[in-house]
Amino acid sequence: MKRIYLILLALLFVVGAAAQELVSLSGRVTDSAKNPIVGAIVTLKELPSRGSSTDVDGRYRISLPEGQYTINVEYIGYEPYEKSIRVERKRVVDIIIEQSATSIDQVVVSMNSSTAKLQNVQIGAEHVDVKVLSQMPALFGENDIIKSLTLLPGVKSEGDGSSGFQVRGGTSSQNLILLDDAPIYNSGHVMGIFSVFNDDAINSATLYKGQIPAMYGGATSAVLDIQSRNGSVDNLAGGFDIGVLSSKAYLECPIIDNTLSLFVGGRRSYFDLFLLLSDEYRGNSLYFYDFNAKLSYRPSDDDFVAISYFKGQDTMGLEDMMDMGWGNDALTAKWVHRFNNKFSAATSLLVTDYVTENGIDVADIYCAYNGYIRNYSFKESLEYSGDSHTLNFGLQSTWIDLLSAEWQFNDYIEREQRQALESSLWVNDQWRVADNLEISAGVRLNSFLSLGGSPYYELDSDGDIISTLNYDSNSVVQSYLQLEPRFSLNWRISPTQSLKLGYSRSSQNIHALRSSATMSMPFDRYAMSSNIIKPEVSDQIALGYIALTPTHDYEFTAEVYYKYIDNVYDYRDGKLFNSEIEIERLILGGEGRSYGAEFSAKKSVGRFTGWVSYTLSWVETLIDGISNGEWYRASNDKRHDLSIVALYDMPGGWSASANFLYNTGQALTVPSAKYQISGETYYYYTARNNYSTPDYHRLDLSFTHTKNRGKYSREWTFGFYNIYNHYNPYIVYFEESESSATGSDAVQYSLFGIIPSISFGINF
Amino acid sequence: MRRYITLSLLLLSLVSCSKIIDVDYESIDKFYVIIAEFSLDDGSLLITQSCDMDEPIASDAITTATVALSDGVESYPLEPDEFGYYRAIGQVDFVEGRDYTISVDIDEEHFSATSHLYAAPQFGEVTFSSQQFTADMNLVFCTFQILDTAGEQNYYLYRLRYEGKENDSWNLAKEDESWSLAKEVIDGEPISLMSHLYTFDRELQDGDVVSIDLKAIDKGVYDFLYTLNLSSSSSTNPTTNFDGGCMGYFSICSTSTYEAVLDFSTF
C-alpha cells in the first residue's frame, strides 16, 4: 500500500510540475456564418498529442508550453485551416473555416474522425459525420441517421422496417436518444421504416456505446446525442429535396445580423396523395411529417441562447372509422454563458411529449388505445477547464408523467398512469495526466421517486393482484438511489496508436415493452420503476485499441466488452402488451449479459474511402419463470455482424456509394412439437429463442450528381436499396399446410426486395 | 376490415413477400394431451399425444387409460366409446357449486385436474344493431348483458350463432375486463358485452334466428383458454389446469342460451 501512495504522490508531483509550465490556447471555431463547428479537430503540428475537439459551441482549449506553433483545424466538408501562432501566457485564437467547394474535400476531411477517435478519452464514442450520411444509400432515398449508425461496429439494426438500433446486446428501448438534450421516445415514422430525424436539421450526432459520460443518464445501453442546426447569422440560405415518398425543405436566415438567426425545416410524406388516385381509398389518410425550428441568439461572445422545437407526427386513418396517430413534441430552451476563459455554464429547460392515440368507431362502439410520456426537465451543466483538468458537473431534475395505457370502450375507461421525479447530480473530471495519458473519471448520483396519486399493487407469483395500494398524490411510494461510477482511460502508445479502457455503470427507470418483437409500434407500452419494477442497472467494461497509419489514411480499431444488466424485464409466458392494464402483471424481471468483440478498418483519404466493421457477440437473459429458469438467447442475439461501406468520388460531380450488410439471423422461438385441441393444431415450445432466423444480407448502391452554379447547387440522387433483391427475414411464423409432407410449414415474411429511388434537391 | 388491413400494409405490400423455409426441428418425447369438457347433461374426455414438428399431426385417441370423475363423494368411472371419447358409464349427478376432479392413469403416469361447476349464467337485456362496414359487408352487432354473481370473480365463455350455425369460436370474458361496456365495473351489477355476426355464405336477413351461448367457467379454465389463444403470437405454452405434466384442460360448466329473431326494422 505504501508503494501505491508513493507512486501516486510521484505522479501528482510530475503532473503538478508539468502544469506549472503550461499555458492555455483556446478559442472558437466557426464557419463563415459564425455557426459553431462541433467536433472539429484542432491540432498543433509541433505537439501532435495535444489536440482538442470543439464542443457544442465550437470552443476548443489546449494546454501547452509557451512557444511557436502551427495550428491546424480540420472538419469534414471544410477547407483545412493552418496558421502559425506564437503562444505566450494564455492565448485566444478564434478560427473561421471555409466550406469546401468540391465534394472530394469532404472526403479528405473525414479523416478527422480517426484523429478524434485516437485522441478522445471516451471509449466507444462515435461521432457521426452528417456529410458522409448524405452520401450513403438510403431506403426510399431518405437519408437516415439511425440507419447509418447501424453500419458502425457494435451497432445493429433491429431489421427491415425499424428505426431502432441495438448496441452491444442492448435493445433499442435501452437507448436514450436526445435531440437538443430532450429525450425522443419513439424515433420512427411509419412504424419505424423512417427515423424522425431530418438530416437537414442535424448539426452533429454522437453515439456513446461504451463508457457513457457522467452527464448522461437514463439508458443502460447507449446514448445518442443529436444537436440540431443553428440558423445562419449573416446570409439567407435554404434548400429543398423532392423524393419518391416524401419531400423536405429548410430555410435559415439572420434576423439580426451576426446576433439572432432562425432555422426552420420540415418534411412530409405523400403516401396519401397516392390514395387519392383510388376511389376505394380516397377517404383514408396515411402520412407523416416532422418540423424543426431553432432560434439562436448570441448577444455577446460569452452568451448563447437557443430555443429549439421539434414535432414529428404520424397519422393513419380509415375514413371516419379508424384513426391512429403518434408523435413527439420536444422543446428546448438553452442558455450557455461563459464566465471567463475557463468557466462556463449551460442552463436548459426541456419539455418532451410523446403521445400515441388510436381509436376505432364502428356501430356506435368506440374503442381507443392511448398512451403518453411527458417530461419536464431542468438541467444545469457547468464546465471548468484548467490546464490539465476539465471538470464537468451539474444537476438535472425531471418530472415524469407517464400514461402506460388508456383503454376505452365506449364509456368504460381503464388507465394506468404514474408520476415520478428523477433527479441527478454528476461530476466528471477529464484529466490529462501526461502527454500520452488521459483519464476521464466521474460519478452520477441518480435519485428516482415513484409518486402516489394512482394505484400501486402487491402481486402474487402468478402476477395476480393481492392488494391495491393507494397513496396520496405526490407522496413518495418508492425511492431508488443509484451511484453510477464512470471511468475511461486513453493511453496513447505512440502518435498513431492508443489503448483505451472503460468502465461504466448506468441505470434506467423508464422501461419500454415492445408490442411487437420486430419493430416499434404505437402500441408499445412504457413503465416506470415502482414498488415492483426495479431500476435496470448495467455494468460494462470495455477495452479498445486504435491504430492509424502514419499518414492517417487508414484506421484500425478493436474493442472487446462485457456487459451485465440487472433487472431486465420480459413478458411472462402467455402474456402480451394488452393482456392486462396493470403492466407489472405482464412482466418478470431477471438479469442479462452480453459480451463480444468489435473490429473495424477504415480508409479516410482519397477519392475512394470507406470502412469494414465486424462484430462477434452474445446476448443472453436469465429470468426465473421463463424458459425453465435457464439462460436463454435474448431476442436481439445475432452472432456475426458485418458492414462494408464504400464511397467513391468521381470526376465531373459524380459520387457513388455502396453498403453491404450481413448478419447471422436473430433469435427465434421454434416449436418442438405440435398437438391438437378441438381440431385445431397448436405448437409446443421447450425454450424461448432456441433457433435463428435465416441470415440477413443486402447490398445498397447510390449515385449522386452535384452541380454548382454560383450560389446554387443542385443534386440528383439515384439509389438502389437491396440491389440483388434478396428477401430478408422480417417475421417467421409456423402454420399447418396440407401441401406439406409434415403438415407444418415455417413461413418467412419479408418486407423489402429491391427498391429503386430518385430524388432531386437544390441548395442555396 | 379488408380495407383497414390493406391500408395498414399498403406500403409494405408494395415489396413484401413470403416463402417457406427449412427448419431443423428439435425432437422431444411425446406428451399426452387431455381435453375434458363436461356440462350438466353431457361430457367427454379425449386423450391424444403430441407429435414432432416434422411428422404429420396424429389425432389417434388413446383408449388404454383409466379415467374417473369425482365430486369428492362419489367417483364415476369413464370408458372410451368407439371414437376414443371417454364417457361416464352411469348417470352423473352434477351439483352446482361443487368442485369436480378428473383423474387419468396411463402407463404409470397419473394426471388430475379440478374444475368448479358454477350456476348457469343469466342473461339481462339483449339488443341488436347493424353497421355498413364496407361497401359489401354489413355487420350485425349484438349487445347483451350478463347478470353477474356478486362476491366472486367470474369468468365466461360466449359465442354467437345464426340459424344454428356457429358464427365464431368461443370468446372469453371476465368480470373486470376492459371490453365490458359499463362505465364502471361493479361486482354483482350486469356486465354488458358486445359481439358481431359475420356470414360468409349470405347476408343476414329478417327472420334469421340468432343464438347466444353463454357459460360460466372457473379461473383455471379461463387461464388455459386465454393462454391457448395467445400461444401462437407469444410463442409460449398454455397454462394447463392438469397436474402431472400433460397438456390440456378439464372444464365443467353449464350453458345458457338466448335466442332471438332478427328484425332489421327495429335496428
XYZ file of N, CA and C in Angstrom, chain A residues 140 190-191 193-194 245 271 275 279-282 284-286 316-319 321-322 324 360-365 367-368 407-414 462 464 519 523 572-576 578-580 585 668-678 681-688 690-691 693-694 726-727 730 732-734 736-737 739 741-755, chain B residues 1-31 33-35 37 46 48-60 129-135 139 141 143 155 174-185 192-194 219 222-239 245 247-249:
588
model
N -35.746 4.257 -49.869
C -36.670 5.216 -50.483
C -35.997 6.584 -50.671
N -43.836 5.872 -39.733
C -44.404 4.737 -40.468
C -43.982 3.420 -39.820
N -44.312 3.282 -38.540
C -43.997 2.078 -37.766
C -42.492 1.808 -37.709
N -40.176 2.624 -40.293
C -39.469 2.482 -41.575
C -38.519 3.665 -41.777
N -38.915 4.855 -41.348
C -38.036 6.022 -41.398
C -37.813 6.519 -39.978
N -41.228 9.303 -51.912
C -42.332 9.205 -50.965
C -42.492 10.427 -50.080
N -47.803 9.629 -49.098
C -48.496 8.373 -49.422
C -49.976 8.651 -49.681
N -53.258 7.652 -52.413
C -54.576 7.104 -52.057
C -55.692 7.838 -52.795
N -60.629 5.337 -55.848
C -61.935 5.674 -55.292
C -62.148 4.996 -53.945
N -61.615 3.782 -53.837
C -61.866 2.997 -52.626
C -61.133 3.561 -51.418
N -59.924 4.120 -51.642
C -59.092 4.546 -50.514
C -59.057 6.063 -50.331
N -59.845 6.787 -51.134
C -59.741 8.240 -51.145
C -59.981 8.863 -49.780
N -59.183 7.858 -46.945
C -58.267 7.413 -45.901
C -57.055 8.342 -45.794
N -56.363 8.245 -44.688
C -55.167 9.072 -44.506
C -53.989 8.190 -44.122
N -52.825 8.575 -44.610
C -51.616 7.814 -44.306
C -50.431 8.725 -44.614
N -52.588 7.709 -39.489
C -53.104 6.659 -40.347
C -54.583 6.525 -40.030
N -55.423 6.714 -41.011
C -56.854 6.698 -40.720
C -57.656 6.005 -41.799
N -58.750 5.421 -41.383
C -59.656 4.745 -42.307
C -60.982 5.483 -42.241
N -61.143 6.425 -43.166
C -62.338 7.269 -43.216
C -62.697 7.724 -41.805
N -63.844 5.728 -39.432
C -64.000 4.558 -38.567
C -62.763 4.265 -37.729
N -61.585 4.553 -38.270
C -60.376 4.192 -37.548
C -59.357 5.314 -37.698
N -55.315 6.324 -36.285
C -54.130 6.068 -35.473
C -53.198 7.266 -35.618
N -61.062 3.328 -32.798
C -61.960 2.731 -33.790
C -63.379 3.087 -33.384
N -64.158 3.562 -34.358
C -65.531 3.968 -34.076
C -66.442 3.261 -35.076
N -67.071 2.201 -34.635
C -67.921 1.406 -35.517
C -69.215 1.071 -34.778
N -70.326 1.248 -35.448
C -71.643 0.837 -34.933
C -71.886 1.346 -33.516
N -71.614 2.622 -33.317
C -71.819 3.254 -32.008
C -70.937 2.664 -30.915
N -69.959 1.896 -31.310
C -68.989 1.359 -30.361
C -67.675 2.079 -30.601
N -63.741 2.348 -29.479
C -62.616 1.740 -28.764
C -61.395 2.636 -28.956
N -60.621 2.811 -27.930
C -59.414 3.642 -28.057
C -58.273 3.026 -27.256
N -57.226 2.412 -22.067
C -58.088 1.655 -22.965
C -59.519 2.110 -22.731
N -60.142 2.495 -23.813
C -61.522 2.977 -23.702
C -62.431 2.100 -24.542
N -63.563 1.748 -23.973
C -64.586 1.014 -24.705
C -65.901 1.716 -24.382
N -66.351 2.552 -25.291
C -67.461 3.466 -25.045
C -67.195 4.269 -23.764
N -68.071 4.167 -22.783
C -67.883 4.979 -21.583
C -66.896 4.368 -20.607
N -66.582 3.123 -20.828
C -65.719 2.442 -19.856
C -64.250 2.723 -20.179
N -63.531 3.208 -19.196
C -62.128 3.567 -19.399
C -61.274 2.897 -18.334
N -60.227 2.238 -18.776
C -59.205 1.725 -17.870
C -57.924 2.483 -18.161
N -48.063 -15.403 -9.641
C -48.696 -15.545 -10.948
C -49.002 -14.193 -11.597
N -51.086 -12.068 -10.239
C -52.428 -11.626 -9.819
C -52.315 -10.639 -8.664
N -40.564 -4.560 -34.397
C -40.481 -3.132 -34.691
C -41.216 -2.311 -33.633
N -48.403 0.862 -30.200
C -48.964 0.152 -29.053
C -47.899 -0.229 -28.020
N -44.125 -12.339 -19.294
C -44.414 -13.668 -18.762
C -44.918 -14.547 -19.890
N -44.759 -15.851 -19.725
C -45.357 -16.769 -20.682
C -46.868 -16.519 -20.725
N -47.391 -16.433 -21.919
C -48.831 -16.280 -22.075
C -49.345 -14.873 -21.869
N -48.461 -13.889 -21.850
C -48.907 -12.501 -21.694
C -48.425 -11.661 -22.869
N -49.271 -10.738 -23.280
C -48.914 -9.770 -24.296
C -49.159 -8.371 -23.745
N -51.307 -6.255 -24.191
C -52.679 -5.860 -23.876
C -53.404 -6.887 -23.008
N -52.646 -7.784 -22.380
C -53.311 -8.800 -21.556
C -53.927 -8.191 -20.305
N -53.241 -7.246 -19.715
C -53.743 -6.588 -18.509
C -53.389 -5.109 -18.589
N -48.189 -6.754 -14.087
C -48.707 -8.125 -14.112
C -48.257 -8.886 -15.351
N -34.980 -16.821 -32.576
C -36.359 -17.149 -32.931
C -36.812 -18.311 -32.058
N -38.035 -18.244 -31.571
C -38.583 -19.358 -30.796
C -39.258 -20.330 -31.755
N -38.706 -21.519 -31.817
C -39.218 -22.542 -32.733
C -39.887 -23.638 -31.909
N -41.079 -24.068 -32.297
C -41.741 -25.135 -31.536
C -41.004 -26.463 -31.691
N -41.170 -27.311 -30.677
C -40.519 -28.622 -30.702
C -41.520 -29.745 -30.928
N -42.782 -29.425 -30.832
C -43.814 -30.455 -31.034
C -45.126 -29.754 -31.376
N -46.101 -30.557 -31.749
C -47.429 -29.989 -32.030
C -48.492 -30.948 -31.514
N -49.678 -30.394 -31.276
C -50.774 -31.205 -30.755
C -52.083 -30.587 -31.212
N -53.149 -31.332 -31.042
C -54.449 -30.837 -31.488
C -55.411 -30.678 -30.323
N -56.184 -29.615 -30.381
C -57.284 -29.408 -29.447
C -58.488 -28.977 -30.262
N -59.547 -29.723 -30.167
C -60.795 -29.442 -30.900
C -60.526 -29.239 -32.390
N -54.632 -27.189 -34.564
C -53.269 -27.586 -34.223
C -52.584 -26.452 -33.471
N -51.941 -26.822 -32.372
C -51.156 -25.863 -31.587
C -49.727 -26.371 -31.471
N -48.823 -25.432 -31.169
C -47.404 -25.791 -31.108
C -46.913 -25.760 -29.663
N -45.929 -26.617 -29.424
C -45.377 -26.738 -28.076
C -43.940 -26.229 -28.085
N -43.632 -25.379 -27.115
C -42.321 -24.725 -27.072
C -41.546 -25.218 -25.851
N -40.297 -25.591 -26.082
C -39.480 -26.071 -24.960
C -38.562 -24.987 -24.425
N -38.222 -24.008 -25.224
C -37.327 -22.940 -24.761
C -37.575 -21.699 -25.597
N -37.320 -20.562 -25.008
C -37.500 -19.305 -25.731
C -36.247 -19.019 -26.578
N -34.799 -20.394 -29.197
C -33.922 -21.554 -29.316
C -33.425 -21.794 -30.728
N -33.637 -20.860 -31.630
C -33.258 -21.066 -33.033
C -32.894 -19.702 -33.625
N -33.252 -17.132 -37.146
C -33.841 -16.898 -38.459
C -32.725 -17.010 -39.508
N -33.084 -17.161 -40.780
C -32.036 -17.172 -41.813
C -31.202 -15.888 -41.776
N -32.629 -9.553 -52.441
C -32.663 -10.684 -51.509
C -33.722 -10.414 -50.437
N -34.656 -11.322 -50.326
C -35.712 -11.138 -49.326
C -35.222 -11.616 -47.969
N -38.237 -11.024 -41.936
C -38.835 -9.984 -41.103
C -39.616 -10.650 -39.963
N -40.973 -14.735 -38.945
C -41.103 -16.158 -39.273
C -42.219 -16.724 -38.401
N -43.185 -17.361 -39.038
C -44.257 -17.965 -38.260
C -44.518 -19.383 -38.760
N -45.256 -20.119 -37.976
C -45.481 -21.534 -38.270
C -46.966 -21.757 -38.509
N -50.005 -24.718 -40.267
C -50.304 -26.033 -40.825
C -50.579 -25.905 -42.320
N -50.132 -26.890 -43.058
C -50.292 -26.847 -44.505
C -50.608 -28.242 -45.024
N -50.310 -29.101 -48.068
C -49.362 -29.446 -49.129
C -48.017 -29.902 -48.582
N -45.463 -32.280 -46.487
C -45.409 -33.686 -46.084
C -45.500 -33.832 -44.575
N -44.990 -32.858 -43.870
C -45.021 -32.920 -42.409
C -46.293 -32.299 -41.849
N -47.022 -31.618 -42.696
C -48.223 -30.941 -42.228
C -47.969 -29.564 -41.679
N -46.695 -29.198 -41.487
C -46.367 -27.886 -40.913
C -45.358 -27.167 -41.796
N -45.514 -25.869 -41.909
C -44.569 -25.043 -42.652
C -44.040 -23.928 -41.760
N -42.770 -23.600 -41.941
C -42.206 -22.379 -41.356
C -42.193 -21.350 -42.468
N -42.907 -20.258 -42.272
C -43.068 -19.270 -43.332
C -42.312 -17.998 -42.957
N -41.444 -17.593 -43.848
C -40.701 -16.343 -43.637
C -41.388 -15.217 -44.396
N -41.694 -14.151 -43.687
C -42.302 -12.985 -44.299
C -41.239 -11.902 -44.409
N -41.073 -11.327 -45.601
C -40.037 -10.310 -45.831
C -40.695 -9.002 -46.224
N -40.014 -7.914 -45.932
C -40.575 -6.605 -46.254
C -40.107 -6.081 -47.599
N -38.793 -5.906 -47.744
C -38.309 -5.150 -48.895
C -37.439 -5.997 -49.819
N -37.818 -6.021 -51.090
C -36.911 -6.516 -52.110
C -36.123 -5.335 -52.618
N -35.828 -5.316 -53.887
C -35.098 -4.166 -54.441
C -36.011 -2.945 -54.456
N -35.476 -1.806 -54.038
C -36.259 -0.571 -54.050
C -35.429 0.518 -54.720
N -63.156 -4.237 -42.842
C -61.932 -4.769 -42.235
C -60.858 -5.005 -43.298
N -61.332 -5.480 -44.460
C -60.371 -5.756 -45.522
C -59.604 -4.495 -45.907
N -60.348 -3.379 -45.984
C -59.675 -2.138 -46.377
C -58.720 -1.653 -45.301
N -59.096 -1.893 -44.054
C -58.220 -1.480 -42.962
C -56.878 -2.205 -43.045
N -56.983 -3.519 -43.264
C -55.749 -4.312 -43.345
C -54.942 -3.880 -44.562
N -55.659 -3.681 -45.673
C -54.953 -3.294 -46.889
C -54.251 -1.960 -46.705
N -54.952 -1.018 -46.077
C -54.365 0.295 -45.871
C -53.143 0.211 -44.958
N -53.273 -0.548 -43.890
C -52.181 -0.663 -42.939
C -50.923 -1.204 -43.594
N -51.126 -2.114 -44.530
C -49.969 -2.771 -45.137
C -49.687 -2.271 -46.546
N -50.262 -1.128 -46.863
C -50.155 -0.645 -48.236
C -48.698 -0.502 -48.670
N -47.940 0.184 -47.853
C -46.533 0.393 -48.187
C -45.782 -0.927 -48.257
N -46.010 -1.724 -47.212
C -45.240 -2.947 -47.100
C -45.576 -3.914 -48.227
N -46.832 -3.931 -48.597
C -47.256 -4.894 -49.602
C -46.709 -4.559 -50.982
N -46.203 -3.329 -51.151
C -45.608 -2.965 -52.428
C -44.454 -3.899 -52.772
N -43.735 -4.303 -51.726
C -42.497 -5.003 -51.978
C -42.339 -6.280 -51.170
N -43.293 -6.600 -50.295
C -43.097 -7.710 -49.380
C -43.373 -9.044 -50.065
N -42.869 -10.113 -49.445
C -43.169 -11.437 -49.958
C -43.015 -12.454 -48.843
N -43.478 -13.659 -49.068
C -43.310 -14.706 -48.074
C -42.821 -15.965 -48.775
N -42.106 -16.795 -48.031
C -41.649 -18.063 -48.591
C -41.488 -19.067 -47.456
N -41.506 -20.336 -47.830
C -41.333 -21.403 -46.832
C -39.848 -21.668 -46.649
N -39.416 -21.761 -45.396
C -38.002 -22.003 -45.120
C -37.833 -23.337 -44.398
N -36.637 -23.874 -44.513
C -36.317 -25.130 -43.824
C -35.933 -24.847 -42.383
N -36.450 -25.661 -41.489
C -36.101 -25.536 -40.066
C -35.691 -26.918 -39.555
N -34.601 -26.958 -38.830
C -34.139 -28.211 -38.236
C -34.760 -28.321 -36.843
N -35.914 -28.980 -36.775
C -36.662 -29.014 -35.518
C -36.022 -29.962 -34.506
N -36.155 -29.587 -33.249
C -35.747 -30.469 -32.162
C -36.805 -31.568 -32.007
N -36.359 -32.738 -31.614
C -37.294 -33.826 -31.356
C -37.374 -34.059 -29.851
N -38.583 -34.122 -29.310
C -38.743 -34.322 -27.868
C -39.652 -35.519 -27.614
N -39.646 -35.992 -26.380
C -40.537 -37.103 -26.016
C -41.995 -36.680 -26.187
N -42.798 -37.617 -26.619
C -44.220 -37.300 -26.793
C -44.874 -37.086 -25.425
N -45.866 -36.209 -25.413
C -46.610 -35.996 -24.166
C -48.100 -36.148 -24.454
N -52.106 -35.249 -24.350
C -52.976 -34.071 -24.416
C -54.373 -34.529 -24.004
N -54.890 -33.978 -22.925
C -56.183 -34.411 -22.388
C -57.169 -33.243 -22.443
N -58.248 -33.447 -23.150
C -59.309 -32.448 -23.220
C -60.549 -33.053 -22.576
N -64.212 -31.989 -21.281
C -65.243 -30.939 -21.271
C -66.569 -31.571 -20.855
N -61.022 -36.750 -24.020
C -60.271 -37.308 -25.140
C -58.782 -37.216 -24.826
N -55.048 -37.662 -26.520
C -54.213 -37.850 -27.713
C -52.753 -37.631 -27.301
N -51.863 -37.722 -28.268
C -50.450 -37.481 -27.979
C -49.903 -36.423 -28.922
N -48.881 -35.757 -28.459
C -48.196 -34.779 -29.310
C -47.392 -35.530 -30.362
N -46.935 -34.791 -31.364
C -46.027 -35.393 -32.339
C -44.959 -34.375 -32.720
N -43.893 -34.863 -33.307
C -42.804 -33.964 -33.699
C -43.270 -33.010 -34.788
N -42.558 -31.910 -34.915
C -42.931 -30.910 -35.905
C -42.766 -31.423 -37.332
N -41.838 -32.355 -37.518
C -41.591 -32.817 -38.889
C -42.321 -34.118 -39.205
N -43.408 -34.375 -38.488
C -44.263 -35.506 -38.848
C -45.710 -35.033 -38.856
N -46.540 -35.671 -39.659
C -47.943 -35.233 -39.733
C -48.622 -35.349 -38.378
N -49.544 -34.452 -38.132
C -50.246 -34.470 -36.852
C -51.071 -35.756 -36.740
N -50.981 -36.363 -35.578
C -51.745 -37.590 -35.358
C -52.837 -37.300 -34.337
N -54.054 -37.659 -34.650
C -55.154 -37.405 -33.721
C -55.719 -38.711 -33.174
N -54.932 -39.788 -33.256
C -55.404 -41.081 -32.750
C -55.636 -40.996 -31.249
N -77.981 -4.261 -33.421
C -77.836 -3.103 -34.307
C -77.022 -3.556 -35.511
N -76.984 -2.702 -36.534
C -76.185 -3.084 -37.707
C -75.389 -1.893 -38.200
N -74.311 -2.168 -38.906
C -73.442 -1.114 -39.448
C -72.907 -1.579 -40.789
N -73.021 -0.691 -41.793
C -72.412 -0.984 -43.095
C -70.912 -0.755 -42.945
N -70.156 -1.827 -42.800
C -68.726 -1.688 -42.505
C -67.954 -1.327 -43.763
N -68.181 -2.039 -44.811
C -67.623 -1.685 -46.111
C -68.741 -1.809 -47.125
N -68.415 -1.494 -48.384
C -69.458 -1.491 -49.404
C -70.161 -2.844 -49.509
N -72.416 -5.597 -41.019
C -72.243 -6.368 -39.792
C -73.428 -6.153 -38.858
N -74.424 -6.266 -34.987
C -73.814 -6.255 -33.662
C -74.852 -6.640 -32.620
N -75.473 -6.645 -28.519
C -75.062 -6.212 -27.187
C -75.929 -6.936 -26.174
N -65.875 -15.661 -14.598
C -65.300 -15.815 -15.938
C -66.360 -16.456 -16.828
N -64.158 -11.827 -18.778
C -64.111 -11.906 -17.318
C -64.683 -10.624 -16.744
N -65.038 -10.726 -15.515
C -65.867 -9.698 -14.889
C -65.251 -8.306 -14.982
N -63.921 -8.200 -14.798
C -63.323 -6.869 -14.712
C -62.539 -6.497 -15.958
N -62.846 -7.089 -17.083
C -62.048 -6.784 -18.259
C -62.525 -5.486 -18.920
N -61.645 -4.951 -19.770
C -61.910 -3.630 -20.320
C -62.991 -3.642 -21.382
N -63.297 -4.783 -21.955
C -64.233 -4.778 -23.072
C -65.687 -4.786 -22.615
N -65.865 -4.724 -21.324
C -67.221 -4.515 -20.838
C -67.683 -3.119 -21.263
N -68.961 -2.964 -21.533
C -69.467 -1.670 -21.986
C -69.824 -0.747 -20.830
N -69.709 -1.240 -19.624
C -70.114 -0.422 -18.483
C -69.113 0.692 -18.221
N -69.592 1.782 -17.692
C -68.691 2.881 -17.353
C -67.789 2.456 -16.210
N -68.312 1.676 -15.328
C -67.531 1.205 -14.194
C -68.026 -0.195 -13.835
N -67.098 -1.109 -13.667
C -67.498 -2.470 -13.335
C -67.747 -2.563 -11.841
N -72.106 -5.767 -19.494
C -72.553 -5.648 -20.881
C -71.422 -6.013 -21.824
N -71.689 -6.875 -22.744
C -70.699 -7.290 -23.729
C -71.265 -7.088 -25.124
N -70.379 -7.037 -26.077
C -70.804 -6.842 -27.458
C -70.067 -7.825 -28.346
N -61.501 -20.104 -13.006
C -60.268 -19.399 -13.375
C -59.277 -20.314 -14.116
N -60.407 -20.566 -17.643
C -60.182 -19.279 -18.307
C -58.702 -19.110 -18.644
N -57.841 -19.377 -17.655
C -56.403 -19.183 -17.886
C -55.895 -20.074 -19.017
N -56.376 -21.327 -19.046
C -55.920 -22.214 -20.117
C -56.357 -21.676 -21.478
N -57.643 -21.350 -21.606
C -58.148 -20.913 -22.912
C -57.542 -19.576 -23.322
N -57.334 -18.709 -22.336
C -56.735 -17.406 -22.654
C -55.304 -17.589 -23.166
N -54.512 -18.380 -22.436
C -53.118 -18.566 -22.846
C -53.018 -19.428 -24.102
N -54.009 -20.283 -24.326
C -54.022 -21.061 -25.569
C -54.215 -20.130 -26.765
N -55.100 -19.136 -26.605
C -55.314 -18.167 -27.690
C -54.045 -17.381 -28.003
N -53.249 -17.124 -26.966
C -52.032 -16.331 -27.158
C -50.834 -17.185 -27.538
N -51.019 -18.489 -27.506
C -49.882 -19.396 -27.652
C -49.071 -19.110 -28.914
N -49.737 -18.914 -30.010
C -49.027 -18.722 -31.267
C -48.327 -17.370 -31.314
N -49.038 -16.309 -30.911
C -48.445 -14.973 -31.016
C -47.359 -14.735 -29.981
N -47.440 -15.399 -28.828
C -46.418 -15.181 -27.807
C -45.380 -16.299 -27.769
N -45.550 -17.312 -28.600
C -44.635 -18.466 -28.649
C -44.437 -19.066 -27.261
N -45.536 -19.242 -26.551
C -45.471 -19.860 -25.221
C -46.569 -20.917 -25.119
N -46.433 -21.785 -24.141
C -47.409 -22.850 -23.965
C -48.567 -22.387 -23.075
N -49.751 -22.924 -23.296
C -50.878 -22.563 -22.421
C -50.681 -23.111 -21.007
N -51.386 -22.476 -20.072
C -51.289 -22.879 -18.672
C -52.369 -23.910 -18.379
N -47.984 -33.129 -15.817
C -47.100 -32.927 -16.965
C -47.737 -33.159 -18.311
N -50.660 -31.893 -21.379
C -51.260 -30.673 -21.905
C -52.774 -30.870 -21.918
N -53.511 -29.756 -21.922
C -54.954 -29.868 -21.997
C -55.637 -29.237 -20.796
N -56.935 -29.451 -20.683
C -57.674 -28.835 -19.589
C -58.930 -29.646 -19.266
